[in-house]
Every structure is written in structure tokens, then in C-alpha cells.
């Protein structure tokens, strides 16, 4: 993409309404624009990151054996009356009446709709296990939308639902989700710690929230510092293997890590004092086993191998896709702007031309642009007729992890400059070597 032809409405001033750094930088980098309280338009740069996160989520869900689909945003109130949640949900639910005076709602989540789909089409234990998911906009009429996309009213969520014959099978689905979430967040360059959370009215041990540690997080968290040493890494997991998934769950949840709702001071105090941490975190996902809470009242049953009709065991599992962008920025920035992890960066590399209009510099930039593009990478080429300082400031703000700077002086010696956004370190290299280095960073072999 050439910046002269892109739409990147960068702001010089700090927007007064933004209280936290991710909100500030998303507005300043031209990623989002507020449409109304807690509702945002996704401008091209923000939309690009959102799509990247969605892709990672899709890939990891499919890898775990889960099946993508799409349910609508608007739902009929009748289904929610069956589960009893139409009255229970309260003011967070946006209720709408259509022209025929039918009660509708903008879905805050999808347990009822998916259970209805299940009961209409699945009748035998032979069709299980089954996990369906979608990535769809949700609406919750939050009393205090704030922090930009972090607590919006309209937000993008991946929500998945497992259907299993027995509690045991459903707990495997739970473990499988935990494993796939660990992989998902790590691919986004994030450490998200599974913490024991509140089961709410359902109770039980079977819910974990995934938290990214950040001072601006809305949740208070308590944990054993050893847990931050755990990495999922590139280990190979067979998602059908019950023991393997269970072992990962055990490894990642056996140390103390809880949100304030489930915090137990006495247990916490058993951790050696130097490892006790009290901090804040951003909830970027939650997994849940809730048994037959929806299948029973809604009649989602299957016939088991003894010919008996039994309600299915279910769980639901959510990832806050749009909130994750805020969380990534909170975890990865400096005073100049965002620093995107390579896995989610909107463009792989920036190209800054120090002297637009200089024949040699222009030609060198074009050649680098073409080579990177031919490798399947997306460079952002700042080809505007602007001061170098302004170009650097924009690049730093939008946070591309790598920048190639091209100017007449370097070209005389046959070199360009390759700069890491994260460390600020630069090296001078011939253009081909800079390209090869970028290709290697993104795991591409040059042909
Ligand atoms: P919170 O406690 O932050 O209100 P929640 O526990 O009600 O969230 P879930 O029902 O667990 O939310 O939804 C799954 C995920 O969706 C959450 O982990 C979070 O990342 C994201 N999410 C929930 N509410 C919002 C919101 N208002 N804005 C953006 N993302 C949200
Ligand atoms: Mg939650």
C-alpha cells in the first residue's frame, strides 16, 4: 500500500476523551472513529488488525476441530423466554420491537440460538461430539462504555458452543478450548493467563478467564508469579487426545491464579511471599462448562446408546476479538506509539523515502516495495512529499515492527537502513539483505 493513496487519518493531538493509552493510540493512528457511545467505525488500519485477529482465531479453532458458522445479530425474544433469560438479562440487553410488534433483541451472546439449531437437527449420540462457533458482533448496553474498544457496547466476539453426551466428554471439550486459547493468544504476541473465575449462578470449578496483565485492566487479579514463566510455545497437541489436553490444563492451572471474585486469601498466603502478586488484568476470553443448563429447559436431547433420551452437556467459550486489539496495545507500546507483534501487524514493514522525487531514492523504494510484495508481504510505503521527521513520527505511531529507510546518502554507499520498532536499533544493509531479513522474520523462504 502506498500511503499517498491510503486512508490513514492520523491525529497529531491527544484526543481529550481517551483515558488509556490503547484508546488514545487507536484514535491517533486512525484505526477507529467513535460513531456513538461505545460504538465504533473501524477505519482501514483498525479493520486490517481486526481481520488478522479473526484469522488467527479461525485457524486455531479449526485446528482444534471446531466448526465455523454464522448466526445473526438480531434474535427473537421467544427463544430467550424459553431459557428464562429474557427477563433475567436485565438492561444490558438491547430490546427491539419490529413492525409486527414482535419482540426482538440484539444478541449479547448466543446460547439460546445455538441450542435451538442443535435441537432441530441433532438427535443421536452418534452425532456427538460437536463444537460449533462463530465470530459475530454482539451488543451489550454497558452502563459505562469506556476505554474505546475495550469496553464497547457493540463488540466482536468469537463464541463457541460444545455439545457432548457426558460430562466427561464436555470437560474434554473444555480442556481442548483452554489449549487452543493458549495457542491463539500466543500467536497474537500476548501472554493471557487462565485464571479461575466466578461460575456465577451455575457455580462449580469449570470456568476460567484469560487475563492479560496490564495496569489499566478492569479486573483485580491474584497469582503466583511462577505462572508467568509458562509458555505454550510450538508444542504439538493432538486435540482428540484426552490426556494430552488434560495435562496442559493441569500445567497451566495448578498454580494460584484467580480473579477477585474467586480469590481466597488463605490459599493465596500459602504461596511463598516473594511470589505473590496482586495486579490488574484485561479479560480477553472465558471458557465455561455449564452442563444441561440450556439443554434441559430447551429440550436439546439426544438418544444415547441405551435408547434413552438425555439432555446434552454443553459449554460456551468466548474470545473478545475487538477488545484484544486494545489489550495488545496496552501490552505493547512506548511513548511514541504502538508496537505491533509480528503476528498481528497491519502491514509487515514500512518503507520511508527520505527524499521523495529523487530519482534514485524513488526507484530504490519501488524496487523494495515490489520485492516485498512478490514475497507475499504487505509493505506500507510512505511516498508522501513530507519531512522525514513527520514520516518517522507516523510510522512510530502506527507501530509497524520493521521499517526500511531509503535516502540518497545511503544509496551512494549501496545501503538502506533497517530499523526495529521494538528496540529502535538500526543497521545499514544492501536492499537485498534488508528484504531477506524481513522475509526470514516472517518465516518466508526467498525463491
Ligand atoms: P466483562 O466481565 O469484561 O464485562 P464478560 O465476562 O461479561 O466481560 P463474556 O460473556 O465472558 O464477557 O464474553 C467473552 C469475551 O468478550 C470477554 O472475555 C471479553 O473479552 C469480551 N467482551 C465482553 N464484554 C465486552 C465489551 N463490552 N466490550 C468488548 N469486549 C467485551
Ligand atoms: Mg467473561
Short mmCIF file of C-alpha atoms and ligand atoms in Angstrom, two decimals:
data_model
loop_
_atom_site.label_atom_id
_atom_site.label_comp_id
_atom_site.label_asym_id
_atom_site.label_seq_id
_atom_site.Cartn_x
_atom_site.Cartn_y
_atom_site.Cartn_z
CA UNK A 1 0.00 0.00 0.00
CA UNK A 2 1.20 3.48 -0.85
CA UNK A 3 0.46 5.92 1.92
CA UNK A 4 -0.39 8.67 -0.58
CA UNK A 5 -3.35 6.56 -1.72
CA UNK A 6 -4.34 5.08 1.62
CA UNK A 7 -6.81 6.39 4.16
CA UNK A 8 -4.90 6.91 7.38
CA UNK A 9 -6.32 9.89 9.25
CA UNK A 10 -3.54 10.27 11.85
CA UNK A 11 -4.17 12.78 14.64
CA UNK A 12 -1.37 14.96 15.96
CA UNK A 13 -3.07 15.89 19.20
CA UNK A 14 -4.07 13.58 22.00
CA UNK A 15 -7.85 13.20 21.98
CA UNK A 16 -9.22 14.51 25.26
CA UNK A 17 -11.79 11.74 25.67
CA UNK A 18 -9.23 8.91 25.74
CA UNK A 19 -8.14 7.92 29.24
CA UNK A 20 -5.92 4.97 28.47
CA UNK A 21 -3.05 4.51 26.08
CA UNK A 22 -4.66 1.94 23.75
CA UNK A 23 -7.71 4.13 23.21
CA UNK A 24 -5.51 7.17 22.64
CA UNK A 25 -3.27 5.42 20.12
CA UNK A 26 -6.15 3.76 18.27
CA UNK A 27 -7.73 7.17 17.74
CA UNK A 28 -4.45 8.88 16.91
CA UNK A 29 -3.35 6.15 14.50
CA UNK A 30 -6.63 6.48 12.61
CA UNK A 31 -7.78 2.96 13.46
CA UNK A 32 -11.25 3.73 14.78
CA UNK A 33 -13.74 6.53 14.98
CA UNK A 34 -16.47 6.67 17.55
CA UNK A 35 -19.91 6.53 15.96
CA UNK A 36 -21.78 6.85 19.25
CA UNK A 37 -21.05 5.89 22.84
CA UNK A 38 -19.30 2.51 22.84
CA UNK A 39 -19.87 2.03 19.10
CA UNK A 40 -17.05 2.44 16.60
CA UNK A 41 -16.38 2.54 12.91
CA UNK A 42 -13.31 0.53 12.03
CA UNK A 43 -11.16 2.63 9.73
CA UNK A 44 -8.89 0.80 7.29
CA UNK A 45 -5.89 0.34 9.61
CA UNK A 46 -8.00 -0.85 12.54
CA UNK A 47 -10.05 -3.08 10.28
CA UNK A 48 -6.88 -4.71 8.99
CA UNK A 49 -5.76 -5.65 12.51
CA UNK A 50 -9.26 -6.86 13.37
CA UNK A 51 -9.25 -9.15 10.32
CA UNK A 52 -5.82 -10.51 11.28
CA UNK A 53 -7.03 -11.39 14.76
CA UNK A 54 -10.14 -13.01 13.31
CA UNK A 55 -7.98 -15.12 11.01
CA UNK A 56 -5.81 -16.34 13.86
CA UNK A 57 -8.91 -17.20 15.88
CA UNK A 58 -10.43 -19.07 12.92
CA UNK A 59 -7.24 -21.00 12.21
CA UNK A 60 -6.83 -22.10 15.80
CA UNK A 61 -10.48 -23.04 16.18
CA UNK A 62 -10.43 -25.15 13.06
CA UNK A 63 -7.16 -26.72 14.19
CA UNK A 64 -8.92 -27.79 17.39
CA UNK A 65 -11.67 -29.42 15.35
CA UNK A 66 -14.34 -26.76 15.87
CA UNK A 67 -16.71 -25.89 13.05
CA UNK A 68 -17.26 -22.30 11.84
CA UNK A 69 -20.70 -20.95 11.06
CA UNK A 70 -22.55 -17.64 11.35
CA UNK A 71 -25.59 -16.73 13.37
CA UNK A 72 -27.44 -13.41 13.07
CA UNK A 73 -27.05 -10.41 15.35
CA UNK A 74 -30.82 -9.97 15.79
CA UNK A 75 -32.64 -12.71 17.64
CA UNK A 76 -36.21 -13.44 18.55
CA UNK A 77 -37.15 -12.89 22.19
CA UNK A 78 -39.13 -16.13 22.23
CA UNK A 79 -36.04 -18.32 22.46
CA UNK A 80 -34.78 -16.31 25.40
CA UNK A 81 -38.13 -16.71 27.12
CA UNK A 82 -37.68 -20.48 26.87
CA UNK A 83 -34.37 -20.38 28.73
CA UNK A 84 -35.71 -17.82 31.19
CA UNK A 85 -33.01 -15.31 30.33
CA UNK A 86 -35.23 -12.78 28.59
CA UNK A 87 -36.29 -11.46 31.98
CA UNK A 88 -33.03 -12.26 33.79
CA UNK A 89 -30.63 -10.49 31.47
CA UNK A 90 -31.55 -7.00 32.54
CA UNK A 91 -30.74 -3.67 30.99
CA UNK A 92 -27.62 -4.79 29.18
CA UNK A 93 -29.85 -6.41 26.59
CA UNK A 94 -30.89 -4.13 23.76
CA UNK A 95 -34.53 -4.89 23.10
CA UNK A 96 -36.13 -4.04 19.80
CA UNK A 97 -39.68 -4.31 18.50
CA UNK A 98 -40.23 -4.93 14.79
CA UNK A 99 -43.10 -3.53 12.69
CA UNK A 100 -45.29 -6.52 13.56
CA UNK A 101 -44.76 -5.75 17.25
CA UNK A 102 -42.63 -8.83 17.69
CA UNK A 103 -40.04 -8.67 20.45
CA UNK A 104 -36.51 -8.93 19.14
CA UNK A 105 -33.12 -8.34 20.68
CA UNK A 106 -29.58 -7.64 19.53
CA UNK A 107 -27.72 -10.73 20.72
CA UNK A 108 -25.38 -10.25 23.69
CA UNK A 109 -24.42 -13.95 23.33
CA UNK A 110 -25.83 -16.99 21.53
CA UNK A 111 -26.52 -19.95 23.83
CA UNK A 112 -30.25 -19.97 23.06
CA UNK A 113 -29.89 -19.66 19.30
CA UNK A 114 -27.30 -22.40 19.03
CA UNK A 115 -29.29 -24.68 21.31
CA UNK A 116 -32.30 -24.19 19.05
CA UNK A 117 -30.24 -25.09 15.99
CA UNK A 118 -28.93 -28.15 17.77
CA UNK A 119 -32.30 -29.47 18.91
CA UNK A 120 -33.75 -29.00 15.42
CA UNK A 121 -31.09 -31.08 13.70
CA UNK A 122 -29.29 -33.41 16.09
CA UNK A 123 -30.97 -36.37 17.72
CA UNK A 124 -28.44 -39.11 18.24
CA UNK A 125 -25.36 -39.57 20.39
CA UNK A 126 -23.64 -40.70 17.19
CA UNK A 127 -23.58 -37.07 16.02
CA UNK A 128 -21.53 -36.06 19.06
CA UNK A 129 -19.11 -34.60 19.99
CA UNK A 130 -19.89 -31.35 18.22
CA UNK A 131 -18.44 -27.87 18.66
CA UNK A 132 -19.81 -25.00 16.59
CA UNK A 133 -18.56 -21.44 16.72
CA UNK A 134 -18.89 -18.10 15.03
CA UNK A 135 -17.29 -14.68 15.09
CA UNK A 136 -20.04 -12.13 15.22
CA UNK A 137 -20.86 -8.69 16.58
CA UNK A 138 -22.53 -8.59 19.96
CA UNK A 139 -24.35 -5.80 21.69
CA UNK A 140 -24.41 -5.20 25.42
CA UNK A 141 -25.80 -1.93 26.60
CA UNK A 142 -22.95 -1.41 29.06
CA UNK A 143 -23.79 1.17 31.68
CA UNK A 144 -20.37 2.76 31.30
CA UNK A 145 -18.82 2.10 27.91
CA UNK A 146 -15.23 3.29 28.09
CA UNK A 147 -11.63 2.77 27.10
CA UNK A 148 -12.52 2.61 23.41
CA UNK A 149 -12.94 -0.90 22.06
CA UNK A 150 -12.00 -2.36 25.42
CA UNK A 151 -15.47 -1.91 26.85
CA UNK A 152 -17.68 -1.13 23.93
CA UNK A 153 -21.39 -1.63 23.55
CA UNK A 154 -21.03 -3.20 20.14
CA UNK A 155 -18.06 -5.57 20.02
CA UNK A 156 -16.78 -8.54 18.07
CA UNK A 157 -16.67 -11.87 19.84
CA UNK A 158 -15.81 -15.39 18.90
CA UNK A 159 -18.25 -17.59 20.72
CA UNK A 160 -18.21 -21.35 20.52
CA UNK A 161 -20.50 -23.99 21.94
CA UNK A 162 -19.76 -27.63 22.58
CA UNK A 163 -22.35 -30.42 22.70
CA UNK A 164 -21.39 -33.68 24.34
CA UNK A 165 -23.09 -36.81 25.57
CA UNK A 166 -21.50 -36.90 29.00
CA UNK A 167 -19.99 -34.53 31.50
CA UNK A 168 -16.66 -36.24 30.96
CA UNK A 169 -16.75 -35.57 27.22
CA UNK A 170 -17.80 -31.97 27.82
CA UNK A 171 -14.85 -31.49 30.16
CA UNK A 172 -12.55 -32.67 27.42
CA UNK A 173 -14.11 -30.00 25.21
CA UNK A 174 -13.39 -27.52 28.00
CA UNK A 175 -9.75 -28.57 28.18
CA UNK A 176 -9.44 -28.50 24.41
CA UNK A 177 -10.68 -24.92 24.37
CA UNK A 178 -8.19 -23.95 27.04
CA UNK A 179 -5.34 -25.39 24.99
CA UNK A 180 -6.48 -23.75 21.77
CA UNK A 181 -6.89 -20.40 23.52
CA UNK A 182 -3.34 -20.56 24.86
CA UNK A 183 -2.09 -21.06 21.31
CA UNK A 184 -4.35 -18.32 19.96
CA UNK A 185 -3.16 -15.63 22.36
CA UNK A 186 0.50 -16.55 21.98
CA UNK A 187 0.21 -16.21 18.22
CA UNK A 188 -1.02 -12.68 18.84
CA UNK A 189 2.13 -11.97 20.83
CA UNK A 190 0.22 -11.95 24.11
CA UNK A 191 0.53 -13.72 27.39
CA UNK A 192 -3.02 -14.40 28.59
CA UNK A 193 -3.14 -16.26 31.88
CA UNK A 194 -6.02 -18.64 32.58
CA UNK A 195 -7.44 -17.68 35.96
CA UNK A 196 -10.08 -19.37 37.97
CA UNK A 197 -13.16 -17.24 37.66
CA UNK A 198 -16.62 -16.99 39.06
CA UNK A 199 -19.11 -19.59 37.93
CA UNK A 200 -21.96 -17.19 38.65
CA UNK A 201 -25.31 -18.81 39.33
CA UNK A 202 -24.06 -22.04 37.73
CA UNK A 203 -21.24 -22.48 40.23
CA UNK A 204 -18.62 -25.18 40.06
CA UNK A 205 -14.96 -25.14 39.16
CA UNK A 206 -15.42 -25.09 35.47
CA UNK A 207 -14.78 -21.62 34.31
CA UNK A 208 -11.55 -19.83 33.55
CA UNK A 209 -11.00 -16.32 32.36
CA UNK A 210 -7.93 -15.44 30.32
CA UNK A 211 -6.26 -12.29 31.53
CA UNK A 212 -3.62 -10.08 30.02
CA UNK A 213 -1.74 -8.30 32.77
CA UNK A 214 -1.99 -4.52 32.41
CA UNK A 215 -2.25 -1.65 34.87
CA UNK A 216 -5.29 -0.35 33.05
CA UNK A 217 -7.12 -3.68 33.32
CA UNK A 218 -10.54 -3.61 34.93
CA UNK A 219 -10.10 -6.86 36.87
CA UNK A 220 -8.10 -7.28 40.04
CA UNK A 221 -6.06 -10.48 39.90
CA UNK A 222 -4.03 -12.53 42.34
CA UNK A 223 -1.41 -15.02 41.17
CA UNK A 224 1.75 -16.94 41.80
CA UNK A 225 4.50 -15.24 39.78
CA UNK A 226 5.71 -18.65 38.57
CA UNK A 227 2.73 -18.80 36.27
CA UNK A 228 4.17 -16.06 34.07
CA UNK A 229 7.09 -18.34 33.18
CA UNK A 230 4.81 -20.80 31.43
CA UNK A 231 4.85 -20.77 27.63
CA UNK A 232 2.80 -22.89 25.33
CA UNK A 233 5.33 -22.45 22.53
CA UNK A 234 5.21 -24.59 19.43
CA UNK A 235 4.37 -27.89 21.08
CA UNK A 236 2.27 -30.25 19.00
CA UNK A 237 -1.04 -31.21 20.50
CA UNK A 238 -3.48 -33.83 19.38
CA UNK A 239 -6.77 -32.19 20.24
CA UNK A 240 -8.53 -35.55 20.32
CA UNK A 241 -6.17 -36.83 22.96
CA UNK A 242 -7.90 -36.50 26.31
CA UNK A 243 -4.76 -36.99 28.43
CA UNK A 244 -2.69 -34.50 26.44
CA UNK A 245 -5.26 -31.75 26.74
CA UNK A 246 -5.77 -32.52 30.41
CA UNK A 247 -2.02 -32.32 31.04
CA UNK A 248 -1.86 -28.85 29.51
CA UNK A 249 -4.81 -27.70 31.61
CA UNK A 250 -3.11 -29.06 34.69
CA UNK A 251 0.18 -27.38 33.86
CA UNK A 252 -1.43 -24.00 33.27
CA UNK A 253 -3.97 -24.03 36.08
CA UNK A 254 -2.27 -25.73 39.01
CA UNK A 255 -0.59 -22.58 40.28
CA UNK A 256 -2.63 -19.99 42.09
CA UNK A 257 -4.21 -17.52 39.67
CA UNK A 258 -7.62 -16.04 40.41
CA UNK A 259 -9.74 -13.02 39.77
CA UNK A 260 -11.11 -11.10 42.74
CA UNK A 261 -14.44 -12.94 42.54
CA UNK A 262 -12.86 -16.26 43.47
CA UNK A 263 -9.83 -15.02 45.37
CA UNK A 264 -9.09 -16.95 48.57
CA UNK A 265 -6.75 -15.07 50.86
CA UNK A 266 -5.84 -18.14 52.94
CA UNK A 267 -4.84 -20.16 49.87
CA UNK A 268 -3.00 -17.21 48.41
CA UNK A 269 -0.96 -16.84 51.59
CA UNK A 270 0.34 -20.37 51.19
CA UNK A 271 2.41 -19.19 48.22
CA UNK A 272 5.91 -18.05 49.23
CA UNK A 273 5.64 -14.31 49.83
CA UNK A 274 8.11 -13.28 47.14
CA UNK A 275 5.96 -14.99 44.51
CA UNK A 276 2.62 -13.45 45.50
CA UNK A 277 1.38 -10.92 43.00
CA UNK A 278 -1.62 -8.63 43.16
CA UNK A 279 -2.15 -6.86 39.87
CA UNK A 280 -4.67 -5.84 37.27
CA UNK A 281 -5.68 -7.61 34.11
CA UNK A 282 -7.78 -7.35 30.97
CA UNK A 283 -10.20 -10.22 30.38
CA UNK A 284 -9.73 -11.35 26.79
CA UNK A 285 -11.64 -14.61 26.94
CA UNK A 286 -13.57 -17.03 29.07
CA UNK A 287 -14.41 -20.71 28.89
CA UNK A 288 -17.29 -22.36 30.60
CA UNK A 289 -18.79 -25.75 31.24
CA UNK A 290 -22.45 -25.42 32.28
CA UNK A 291 -23.81 -28.92 31.82
CA UNK A 292 -27.50 -29.07 30.96
CA UNK A 293 -28.44 -25.51 31.93
CA UNK A 294 -29.81 -24.70 28.46
CA UNK A 295 -30.34 -28.16 27.01
CA UNK A 296 -32.79 -29.17 29.73
CA UNK A 297 -35.26 -26.28 29.61
CA UNK A 298 -34.95 -26.05 25.83
CA UNK A 299 -35.23 -29.78 25.17
CA UNK A 300 -31.87 -30.26 23.45
CA UNK A 301 -31.61 -34.00 23.85
CA UNK A 302 -30.08 -36.97 22.09
CA UNK A 303 -30.83 -40.66 22.23
CA UNK A 304 -27.95 -42.48 23.89
CA UNK A 305 -26.68 -46.00 23.14
CA UNK A 306 -29.25 -47.48 25.53
CA UNK A 307 -32.07 -45.85 23.61
CA UNK A 308 -32.74 -43.25 26.33
CA UNK A 309 -33.35 -39.59 25.58
CA UNK A 310 -30.92 -37.43 27.58
CA UNK A 311 -30.11 -33.70 27.62
CA UNK A 312 -26.71 -32.87 26.16
CA UNK A 313 -23.83 -31.43 28.17
CA UNK A 314 -22.75 -28.05 26.95
CA UNK A 315 -20.17 -25.35 27.42
CA UNK A 316 -19.57 -21.97 25.88
CA UNK A 317 -16.29 -20.30 25.12
CA UNK A 318 -15.66 -16.70 24.16
CA UNK A 319 -12.81 -14.60 22.87
CA UNK A 320 -13.14 -10.82 22.85
CA UNK A 321 -11.74 -10.20 19.37
CA UNK A 322 -12.17 -6.42 19.25
CA UNK A 323 -11.13 -5.97 22.90
CA UNK A 324 -7.93 -7.88 22.10
CA UNK A 325 -6.69 -5.01 19.95
CA UNK A 326 -6.82 -2.74 22.96
CA UNK A 327 -5.17 -5.41 25.11
CA UNK A 328 -2.33 -5.91 22.63
CA UNK A 329 -1.65 -2.18 22.55
CA UNK A 330 -1.76 -1.92 26.35
CA UNK A 331 0.82 -4.71 26.47
CA UNK A 332 2.98 -3.45 23.62
CA UNK A 333 3.66 0.26 23.14
CA UNK A 334 6.03 3.05 24.08
CA UNK A 335 5.72 6.82 24.28
CA UNK A 336 5.92 7.15 20.51
CA UNK A 337 3.09 4.80 19.70
CA UNK A 338 2.02 1.23 19.15
CA UNK A 339 4.49 -1.65 18.70
CA UNK A 340 2.67 -4.45 16.86
CA UNK A 341 3.76 -8.02 17.42
CA UNK A 342 4.67 -9.55 14.03
CA UNK A 343 1.70 -11.94 14.13
CA UNK A 344 -0.92 -9.18 14.05
CA UNK A 345 0.74 -6.17 12.46
CA UNK A 346 -1.45 -4.43 9.86
CA UNK A 347 1.49 -4.11 7.45
CA UNK A 348 4.63 -6.20 7.68
CA UNK A 349 7.09 -3.41 7.05
CA UNK A 350 7.17 0.32 6.48
CA UNK A 351 9.23 1.92 3.74
CA UNK A 352 10.24 5.52 4.30
CA UNK A 353 11.56 7.51 1.38
CA UNK A 354 13.70 10.34 2.78
CA UNK A 355 13.69 12.26 -0.47
CA UNK A 356 10.57 11.79 -2.48
CA UNK A 357 11.16 12.91 -6.05
CA UNK A 358 14.82 11.92 -6.05
CA UNK A 359 15.08 9.55 -8.97
CA UNK A 360 17.37 7.06 -7.31
CA UNK A 361 15.57 7.04 -3.96
CA UNK A 362 12.18 6.65 -5.65
CA UNK A 363 13.45 3.77 -7.80
CA UNK A 364 15.04 2.01 -4.82
CA UNK A 365 11.82 2.30 -2.79
CA UNK A 366 9.75 0.97 -5.68
CA UNK A 367 12.11 -1.99 -6.09
CA UNK A 368 11.96 -2.83 -2.37
CA UNK A 369 8.19 -2.46 -2.43
CA UNK A 370 7.90 -4.83 -5.39
CA UNK A 371 10.25 -7.43 -3.88
CA UNK A 372 8.39 -7.50 -0.56
CA UNK A 373 5.06 -7.70 -2.34
CA UNK A 374 6.31 -10.55 -4.54
CA UNK A 375 7.17 -12.44 -1.34
CA UNK A 376 3.55 -12.16 -0.28
CA UNK A 377 4.26 -9.45 2.30
CA UNK A 378 2.38 -6.20 2.65
CA UNK A 379 4.63 -3.16 2.93
CA UNK A 380 3.34 0.33 3.67
CA UNK A 381 5.33 2.77 1.58
CA UNK A 382 5.36 6.36 2.79
CA UNK A 383 5.64 8.04 -0.59
CA UNK A 384 4.25 11.38 0.54
CA UNK A 385 6.11 14.58 -0.06
CA UNK A 386 6.75 15.23 3.62
CA UNK A 387 9.57 15.95 6.02
CA UNK A 388 11.46 12.88 7.23
CA UNK A 389 10.59 13.73 10.85
CA UNK A 390 6.87 13.63 10.12
CA UNK A 391 7.19 10.34 8.27
CA UNK A 392 9.09 8.74 11.15
CA UNK A 393 6.57 10.01 13.70
CA UNK A 394 3.67 8.48 11.75
CA UNK A 395 5.46 5.16 11.30
CA UNK A 396 6.32 5.03 15.01
CA UNK A 397 2.75 5.87 15.95
CA UNK A 398 1.15 3.18 13.79
CA UNK A 399 3.74 0.76 15.10
CA UNK A 400 4.85 -1.43 12.19
CA UNK A 401 7.52 -3.72 13.65
CA UNK A 402 10.07 -3.06 10.87
CA UNK A 403 10.99 -0.04 8.82
CA UNK A 404 13.27 0.31 5.83
CA UNK A 405 14.56 3.85 5.37
CA UNK A 406 15.83 4.84 1.97
CA UNK A 407 17.76 8.03 1.21
CA UNK A 408 20.19 9.33 -1.39
CA UNK A 409 23.13 9.36 1.02
CA UNK A 410 22.84 5.66 1.93
CA UNK A 411 22.17 4.67 -1.64
CA UNK A 412 25.51 6.20 -2.68
CA UNK A 413 27.09 3.52 -0.48
CA UNK A 414 24.62 0.88 -1.67
CA UNK A 415 22.75 0.64 1.64
CA UNK A 416 19.39 1.27 3.23
CA UNK A 417 18.56 1.30 6.92
CA UNK A 418 16.57 -1.46 8.62
CA UNK A 419 15.07 -0.43 11.96
CA UNK A 420 13.29 -2.46 14.60
CA UNK A 421 10.34 -0.59 16.09
CA UNK A 422 10.67 -2.53 19.34
CA UNK A 423 14.36 -1.92 20.09
CA UNK A 424 14.87 1.18 17.98
CA UNK A 425 18.08 -0.41 16.70
CA UNK A 426 19.07 0.23 13.10
CA UNK A 427 21.52 -1.40 10.76
CA UNK A 428 22.72 -0.43 7.33
CA UNK A 429 22.38 -3.13 4.72
CA UNK A 430 22.20 -3.51 0.96
CA UNK A 431 18.49 -3.52 0.00
CA UNK A 432 18.51 -7.25 -0.91
CA UNK A 433 19.79 -8.15 2.53
CA UNK A 434 17.20 -5.99 4.25
CA UNK A 435 14.50 -7.75 2.24
CA UNK A 436 15.95 -11.19 3.04
CA UNK A 437 15.99 -10.33 6.71
CA UNK A 438 12.34 -9.27 6.69
CA UNK A 439 11.42 -12.41 4.75
CA UNK A 440 13.19 -14.53 7.37
CA UNK A 441 11.48 -12.72 10.25
CA UNK A 442 8.10 -13.57 8.77
CA UNK A 443 9.15 -17.15 8.16
CA UNK A 444 9.32 -16.89 4.37
CA UNK A 445 11.95 -18.51 2.25
CA UNK A 446 13.10 -16.42 -0.69
CA UNK A 447 12.72 -18.08 -4.07
P1 LIG B 1 -16.74 -8.33 31.30
O1 LIG B 1 -16.62 -9.02 32.64
O2 LIG B 1 -15.49 -7.66 30.87
O3 LIG B 1 -17.96 -7.46 31.19
P2 LIG B 1 -17.95 -10.72 30.39
O4 LIG B 1 -17.35 -11.68 31.34
O5 LIG B 1 -19.32 -10.24 30.63
O6 LIG B 1 -16.96 -9.47 30.21
P3 LIG B 1 -18.10 -12.78 28.38
O7 LIG B 1 -19.54 -13.06 28.36
O8 LIG B 1 -17.20 -13.71 29.12
O9 LIG B 1 -17.86 -11.28 28.89
O10 LIG B 1 -17.64 -12.57 26.87
C1 LIG B 1 -16.47 -13.13 26.27
C2 LIG B 1 -15.43 -12.06 25.99
O11 LIG B 1 -15.98 -10.97 25.25
C3 LIG B 1 -14.87 -11.43 27.22
O12 LIG B 1 -13.84 -12.23 27.77
C4 LIG B 1 -14.33 -10.11 26.70
O13 LIG B 1 -13.02 -10.30 26.16
C5 LIG B 1 -15.27 -9.78 25.56
N1 LIG B 1 -16.20 -8.72 25.99
C6 LIG B 1 -17.21 -8.81 26.88
N2 LIG B 1 -17.84 -7.64 27.03
C7 LIG B 1 -17.21 -6.77 26.21
C8 LIG B 1 -17.39 -5.39 25.90
N3 LIG B 1 -18.35 -4.68 26.48
N4 LIG B 1 -16.56 -4.80 25.01
C9 LIG B 1 -15.60 -5.53 24.41
N5 LIG B 1 -15.37 -6.83 24.65
C10 LIG B 1 -16.16 -7.45 25.54
MG1 LIG B 2 -16.34 -13.23 30.98
#
